[in-house]
Coordinates of C-alpha atoms and ligand atoms in Angstrom, one line a residue:
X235 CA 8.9 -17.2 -60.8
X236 CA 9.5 -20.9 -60.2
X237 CA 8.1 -23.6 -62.4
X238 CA 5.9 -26.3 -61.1
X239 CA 8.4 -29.1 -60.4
X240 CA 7.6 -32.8 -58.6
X241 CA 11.0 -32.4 -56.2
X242 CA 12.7 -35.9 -56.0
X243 CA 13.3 -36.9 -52.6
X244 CA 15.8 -39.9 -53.9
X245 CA 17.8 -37.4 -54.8
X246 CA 17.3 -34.9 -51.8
X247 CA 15.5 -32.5 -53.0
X248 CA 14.7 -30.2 -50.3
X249 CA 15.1 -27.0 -52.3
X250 CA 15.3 -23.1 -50.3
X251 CA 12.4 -21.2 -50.6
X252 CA 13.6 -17.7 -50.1
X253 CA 16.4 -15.6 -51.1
X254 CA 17.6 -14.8 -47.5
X255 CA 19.4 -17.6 -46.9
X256 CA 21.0 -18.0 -50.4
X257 CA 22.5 -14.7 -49.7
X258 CA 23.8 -14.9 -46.5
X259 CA 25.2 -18.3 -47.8
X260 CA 26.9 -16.5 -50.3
X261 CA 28.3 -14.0 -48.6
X262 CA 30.4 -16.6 -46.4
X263 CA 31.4 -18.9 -49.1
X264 CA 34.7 -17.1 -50.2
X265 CA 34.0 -16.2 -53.8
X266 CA 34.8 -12.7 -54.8
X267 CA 36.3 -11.4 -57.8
X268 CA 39.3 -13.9 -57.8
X269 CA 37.5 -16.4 -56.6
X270 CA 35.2 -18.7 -58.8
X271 CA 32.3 -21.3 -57.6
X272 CA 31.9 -25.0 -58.2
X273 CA 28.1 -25.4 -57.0
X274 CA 26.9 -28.7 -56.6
X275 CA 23.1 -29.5 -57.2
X276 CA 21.8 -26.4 -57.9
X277 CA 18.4 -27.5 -57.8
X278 CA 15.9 -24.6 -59.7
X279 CA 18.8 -22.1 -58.9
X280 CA 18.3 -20.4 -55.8
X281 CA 21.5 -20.3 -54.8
X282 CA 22.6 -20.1 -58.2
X283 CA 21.3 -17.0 -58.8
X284 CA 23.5 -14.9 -56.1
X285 CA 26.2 -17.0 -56.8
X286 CA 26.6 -15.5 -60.2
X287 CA 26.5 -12.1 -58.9
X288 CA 30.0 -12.4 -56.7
X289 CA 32.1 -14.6 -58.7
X290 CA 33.8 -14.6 -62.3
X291 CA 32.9 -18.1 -63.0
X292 CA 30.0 -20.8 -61.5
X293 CA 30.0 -24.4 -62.5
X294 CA 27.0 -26.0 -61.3
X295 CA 26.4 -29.8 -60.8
X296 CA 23.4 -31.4 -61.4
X297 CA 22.6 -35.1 -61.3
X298 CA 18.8 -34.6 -62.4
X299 CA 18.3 -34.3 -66.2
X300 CA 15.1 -32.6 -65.2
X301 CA 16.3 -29.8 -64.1
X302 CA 18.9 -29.2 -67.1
X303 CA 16.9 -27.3 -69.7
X304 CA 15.0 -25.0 -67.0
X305 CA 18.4 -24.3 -65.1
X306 CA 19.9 -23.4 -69.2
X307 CA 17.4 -20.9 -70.1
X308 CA 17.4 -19.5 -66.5
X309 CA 20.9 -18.4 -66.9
X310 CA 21.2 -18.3 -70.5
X311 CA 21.8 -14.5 -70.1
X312 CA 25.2 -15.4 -68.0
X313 CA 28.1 -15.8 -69.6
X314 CA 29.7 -16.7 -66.2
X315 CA 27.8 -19.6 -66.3
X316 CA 28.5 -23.2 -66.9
X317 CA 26.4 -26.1 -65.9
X318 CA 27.0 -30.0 -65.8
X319 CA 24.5 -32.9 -65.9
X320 CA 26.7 -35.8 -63.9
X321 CA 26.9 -37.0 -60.4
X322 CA 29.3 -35.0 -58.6
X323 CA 30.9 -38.2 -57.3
X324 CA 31.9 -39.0 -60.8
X325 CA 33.5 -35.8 -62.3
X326 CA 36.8 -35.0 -62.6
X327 CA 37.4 -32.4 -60.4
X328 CA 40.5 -31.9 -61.6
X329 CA 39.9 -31.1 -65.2
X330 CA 36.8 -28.8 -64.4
X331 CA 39.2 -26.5 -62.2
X332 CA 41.9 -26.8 -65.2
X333 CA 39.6 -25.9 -67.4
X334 CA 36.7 -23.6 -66.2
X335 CA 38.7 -21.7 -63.3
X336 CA 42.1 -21.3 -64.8
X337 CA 44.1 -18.2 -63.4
X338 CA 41.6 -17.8 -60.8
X339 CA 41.0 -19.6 -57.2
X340 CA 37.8 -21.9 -56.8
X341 CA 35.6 -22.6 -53.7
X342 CA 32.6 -25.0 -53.5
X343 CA 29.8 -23.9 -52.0
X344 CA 26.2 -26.1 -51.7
X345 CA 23.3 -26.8 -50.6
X346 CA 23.7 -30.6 -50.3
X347 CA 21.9 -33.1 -51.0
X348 CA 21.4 -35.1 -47.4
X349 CA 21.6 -38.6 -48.8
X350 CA 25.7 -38.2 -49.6
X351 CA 26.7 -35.4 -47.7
X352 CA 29.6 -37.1 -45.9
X353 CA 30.9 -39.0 -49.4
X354 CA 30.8 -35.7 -51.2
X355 CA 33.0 -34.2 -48.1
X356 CA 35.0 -36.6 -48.3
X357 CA 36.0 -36.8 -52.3
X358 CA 36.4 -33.1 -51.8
X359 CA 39.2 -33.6 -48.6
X360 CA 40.8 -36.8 -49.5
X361 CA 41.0 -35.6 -53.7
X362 CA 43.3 -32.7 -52.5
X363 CA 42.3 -30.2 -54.9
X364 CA 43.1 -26.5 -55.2
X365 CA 39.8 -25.4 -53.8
X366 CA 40.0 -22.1 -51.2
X367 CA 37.3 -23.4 -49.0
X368 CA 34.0 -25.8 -49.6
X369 CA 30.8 -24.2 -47.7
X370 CA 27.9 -26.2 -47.4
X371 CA 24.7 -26.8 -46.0
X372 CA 24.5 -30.1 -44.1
X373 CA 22.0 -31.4 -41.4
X374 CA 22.6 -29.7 -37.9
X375 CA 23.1 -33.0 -36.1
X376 CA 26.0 -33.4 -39.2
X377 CA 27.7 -30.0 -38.7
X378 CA 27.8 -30.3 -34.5
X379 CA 29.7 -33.5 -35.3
X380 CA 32.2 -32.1 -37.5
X381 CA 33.0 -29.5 -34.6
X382 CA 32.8 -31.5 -31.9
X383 CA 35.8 -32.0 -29.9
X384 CA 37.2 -35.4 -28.2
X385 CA 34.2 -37.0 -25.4
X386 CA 32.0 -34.4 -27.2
X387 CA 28.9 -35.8 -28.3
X388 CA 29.0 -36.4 -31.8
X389 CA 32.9 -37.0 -32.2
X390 CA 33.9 -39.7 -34.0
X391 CA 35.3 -40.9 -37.1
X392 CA 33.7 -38.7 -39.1
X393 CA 34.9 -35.6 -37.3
X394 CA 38.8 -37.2 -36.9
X395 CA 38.7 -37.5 -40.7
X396 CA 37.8 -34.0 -41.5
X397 CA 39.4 -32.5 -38.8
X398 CA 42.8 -34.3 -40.2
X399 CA 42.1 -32.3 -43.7
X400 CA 40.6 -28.9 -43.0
X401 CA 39.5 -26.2 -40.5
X402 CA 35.9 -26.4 -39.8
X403 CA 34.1 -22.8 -39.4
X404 CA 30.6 -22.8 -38.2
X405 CA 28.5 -20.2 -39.9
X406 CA 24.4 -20.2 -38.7
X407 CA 21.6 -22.5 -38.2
X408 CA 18.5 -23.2 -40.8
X409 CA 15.4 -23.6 -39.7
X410 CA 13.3 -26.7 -41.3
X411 CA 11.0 -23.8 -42.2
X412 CA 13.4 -22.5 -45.4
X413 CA 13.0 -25.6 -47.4
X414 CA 10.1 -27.5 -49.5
X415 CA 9.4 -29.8 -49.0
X416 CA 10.3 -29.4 -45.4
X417 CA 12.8 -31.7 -43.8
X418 CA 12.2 -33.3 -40.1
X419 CA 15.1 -31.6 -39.1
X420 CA 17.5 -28.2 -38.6
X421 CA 20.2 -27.7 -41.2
X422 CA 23.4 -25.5 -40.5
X423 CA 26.0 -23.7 -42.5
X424 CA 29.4 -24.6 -42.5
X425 CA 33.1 -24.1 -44.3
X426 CA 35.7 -26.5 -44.2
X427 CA 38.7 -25.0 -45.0
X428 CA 41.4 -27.6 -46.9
X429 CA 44.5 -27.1 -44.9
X430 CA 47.7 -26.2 -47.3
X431 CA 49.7 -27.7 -44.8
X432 CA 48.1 -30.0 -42.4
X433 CA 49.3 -29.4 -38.5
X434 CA 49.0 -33.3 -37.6
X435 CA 51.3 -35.5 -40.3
X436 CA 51.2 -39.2 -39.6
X437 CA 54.4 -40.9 -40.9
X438 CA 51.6 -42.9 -42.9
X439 CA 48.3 -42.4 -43.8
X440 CA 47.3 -45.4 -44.2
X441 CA 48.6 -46.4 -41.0
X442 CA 46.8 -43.3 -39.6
X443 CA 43.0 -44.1 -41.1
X444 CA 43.4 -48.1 -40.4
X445 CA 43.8 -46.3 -36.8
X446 CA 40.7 -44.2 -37.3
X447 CA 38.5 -47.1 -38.5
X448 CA 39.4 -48.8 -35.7
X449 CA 39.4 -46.3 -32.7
X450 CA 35.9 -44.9 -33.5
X451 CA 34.2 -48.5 -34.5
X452 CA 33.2 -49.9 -31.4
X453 CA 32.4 -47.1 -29.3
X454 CA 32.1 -49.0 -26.1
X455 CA 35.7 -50.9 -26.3
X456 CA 38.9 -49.5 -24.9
X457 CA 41.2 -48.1 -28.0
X458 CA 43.6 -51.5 -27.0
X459 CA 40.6 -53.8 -27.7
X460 CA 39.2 -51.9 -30.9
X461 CA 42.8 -51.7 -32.7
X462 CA 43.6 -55.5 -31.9
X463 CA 40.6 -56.0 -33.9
X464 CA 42.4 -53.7 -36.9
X465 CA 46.0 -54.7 -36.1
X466 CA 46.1 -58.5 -34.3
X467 CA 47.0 -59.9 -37.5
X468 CA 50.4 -57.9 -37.5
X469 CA 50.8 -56.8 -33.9
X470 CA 50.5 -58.7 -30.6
X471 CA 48.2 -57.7 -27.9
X472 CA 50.9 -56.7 -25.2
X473 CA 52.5 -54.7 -28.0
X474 CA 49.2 -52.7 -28.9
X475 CA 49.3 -51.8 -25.2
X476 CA 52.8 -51.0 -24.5
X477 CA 52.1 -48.3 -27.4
X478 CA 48.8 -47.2 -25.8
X479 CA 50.4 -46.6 -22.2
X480 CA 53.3 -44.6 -23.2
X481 CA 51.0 -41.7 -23.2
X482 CA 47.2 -43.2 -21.8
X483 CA 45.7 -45.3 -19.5
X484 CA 45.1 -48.8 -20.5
X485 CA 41.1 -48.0 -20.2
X486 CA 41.3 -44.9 -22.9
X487 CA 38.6 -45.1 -25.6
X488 CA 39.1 -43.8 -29.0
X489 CA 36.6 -41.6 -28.5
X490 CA 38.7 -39.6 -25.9
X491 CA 41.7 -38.8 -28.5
X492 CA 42.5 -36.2 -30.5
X493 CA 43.5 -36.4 -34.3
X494 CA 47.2 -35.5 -33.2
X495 CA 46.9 -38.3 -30.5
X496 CA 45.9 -40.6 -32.4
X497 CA 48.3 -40.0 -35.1
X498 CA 50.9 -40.5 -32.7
X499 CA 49.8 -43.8 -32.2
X500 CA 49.5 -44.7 -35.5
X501 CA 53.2 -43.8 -36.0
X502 CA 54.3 -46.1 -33.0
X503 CA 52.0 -48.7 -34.7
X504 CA 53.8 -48.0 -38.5
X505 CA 57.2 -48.1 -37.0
X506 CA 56.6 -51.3 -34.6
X507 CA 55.1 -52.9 -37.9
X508 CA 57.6 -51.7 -40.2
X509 CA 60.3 -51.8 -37.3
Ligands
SAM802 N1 20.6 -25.6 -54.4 C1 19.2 -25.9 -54.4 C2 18.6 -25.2 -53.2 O1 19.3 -24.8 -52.3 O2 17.3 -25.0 -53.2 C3 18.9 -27.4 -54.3 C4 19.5 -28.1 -53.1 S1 18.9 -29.8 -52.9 C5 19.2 -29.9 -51.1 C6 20.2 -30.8 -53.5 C7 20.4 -30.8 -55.0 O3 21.4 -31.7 -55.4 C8 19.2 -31.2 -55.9 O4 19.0 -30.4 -56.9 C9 19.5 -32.6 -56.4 O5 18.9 -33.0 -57.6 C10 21.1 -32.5 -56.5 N2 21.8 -33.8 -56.4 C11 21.5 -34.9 -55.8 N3 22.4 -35.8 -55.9 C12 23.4 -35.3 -56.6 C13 24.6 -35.8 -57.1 N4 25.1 -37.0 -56.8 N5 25.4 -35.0 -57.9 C14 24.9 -33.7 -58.2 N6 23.8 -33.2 -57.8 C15 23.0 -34.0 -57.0

C-alpha cells in the first residue's frame, strides 16, 4: 500500500502506477546476479521494489528529502539496499561504483525525471564510467530522437552526441495512462549501451563537439555557413568549404551527416587548424 503523497511536479514526479511496467523494465535493464543497479529517483519505489529482486546490490538516488524516511522503512528488510538523498548530477559516480558495486558490474536503470533527462544522459556518456548499460524511461518524442538516423525527423545534436558514446536499443512504448499524475504525453523504454570502444574516433574531441554545436544549430543553414559561425575566427570561409566538398556538396546541411561524417570533418578541420 502506497502512502498519501503531494507528488512534486518541479521535480518530475510522474510516478508508475502498476507493477507491469516496472517488471518488464526490469527485465531489460541488464542486472542479474553479477550485475548491480544504480537507480536514480526512485520515487515511492515502484521500480525499486523488482529491482531488488534481480540484482546483488541497488543504490537508489533521490533528490526529495520527502521521500527518504518512507523509501528507508520500505526496504529496511533489504540488505541489498542502499539509498542516497543528493541530486544525481552532483554525486560522484565514481566513488559510489568503487564503493557499493565492487567485484561486480553496474547498470543504471530509471524512470527519469523529464525536466533533466538529456543532462543526466549526458553525465552518464561523457563521465565514462564502468556502467554495462543505462535503461531509462524518457518521453517518446525523446527516445525517437535518439534513434533517429541522418534527415530523420528528430536527428540532431542530441542524437549525434549519444550516438558518438553508446548503442541505443529501443525497448517498448508507455502509455500516458501508467503514471500519476498523468503526463500529456507517451513515454518509451530505452538502453543506451556505453561503447568500450567507440567505432567513430575523432582525432579530437573537442574539435569533434565544436563540430556538433555547430552543424546541428541552425537547422536551416548549409553545414559551410553554420561551422563559419563556430570556426571563422580560426578558419577562412573558402577553407571551411574546400573541407566540406572533398566528400559533399556545397549545399549539405548538418542535419544530413552521420556521426562518422561529421567526425571526418572535424579531423580535416583539427588538422587544417593545427596544420
Ligand atoms: N521511479 C519512480 C516511478 O517510476 O514511479 C519515480 C520516477 S519519477 C518520473 C522521477 C523521480 O526522480 C522522482 O522521485 C523525483 O523526486 C526524482 N528526482 C528528480 N530530480 C532528481 C535529481 N536531480 N536527482 C535524483 N532524483 C531526482
Amino acid at each position: 500500500m502506497e502512502k498519501a503523497f503531494t507528488k512534486k511536479k518541479a521535480l518530475g514526479q510522474n510516478f508508475l502506477t502498476s507493477d507491469n511496467i516496472p517488471i518488464r523494465i526490469a527485465s531489460v535493464c541488464g542486472a542479474d546476479e553479477n550485475t548491480g543497479v544504480i537507480e536514480i529517483g526512485p520515487g515511492m519505489g515502484i521500480l525499486t521494489k523488482q529491482l531488488v529482486k534481480i540484482a546483488p546490490k541497488v543504490v537508489a538516488i533521490e533528490l526529495d528529502e520527502e521521500l527518504i524516511p518512507y523509501l528507508n522503512e520500505r526496504f529496511q528488510s533489504q540488505s541489498n539496499f542502499k539509498l542516497i538523498n543528493n541530486d544525481v548530477l552532483k554525486c560522484d559516480i565514481d566513488r559510489i561504483l568503487d564503493t557499493e558495486f565492487a567485484g561486480l558490474d553496474c547498470c543504471v536503470c530509471a524512470n527519469l525525471p523529464y525536466y533533466i533527462t538529456t543532462p543526466i544522459i549526458m553525465m552518464l556518456l561523457e563521465g565514462g564510467y564502468n556502467l554495462k548499460c543505462i535503461t531509462v524511461m524518457v518521453q517518446k518524442e525523446v527516445a525517437d530522437r535518439l534513434y533517429a538516423k541522418p534527415r530523420e525527423d528528430g536527428y540532431g545534436a542530441i542524437t549525434a552526441s549519444v550516438n558518438y558514446y553508446a548503442k541505443v536499443v529501443k525497448h517498448f512504448k508507455v502509455g500516458a495512462a501508467n503514471f500519476s499524475p498523468r503526463p500529456k504525453v507517451d513515454s518509451a523504454v530505452i538502453s543506451l549501451i556505453p561503447y568500450k570502444d567507440k567505432p567513430v574516433k575523432p582525432l579530437c574531441e573537442k574539435t569533434f563537439f565544436e563540430v556538433l554545436r555547430g552543424a546541428f544549430a541552425t537547422r536551416r543553414k548549409t553545414l559551410a555557413n553554420s561551422l563559419g559561425a563556430v570556426f571563422g575566427n580560426r578558419l577562412s570561409k573558402e577553407e571551411l568549404q574546400d573541407i566540406i566538398a572533398i566528400d559533399h556538396s556545397l549545399t549539405v546541411r548538418g542535419e544530413e551527416l552521420s556521426v562518422a561524417e561529421l567526425a571526418k570533418i572535424s579531423d580535416r578541420i583539427y588538422m587544417k587548424i593545427e596544420g
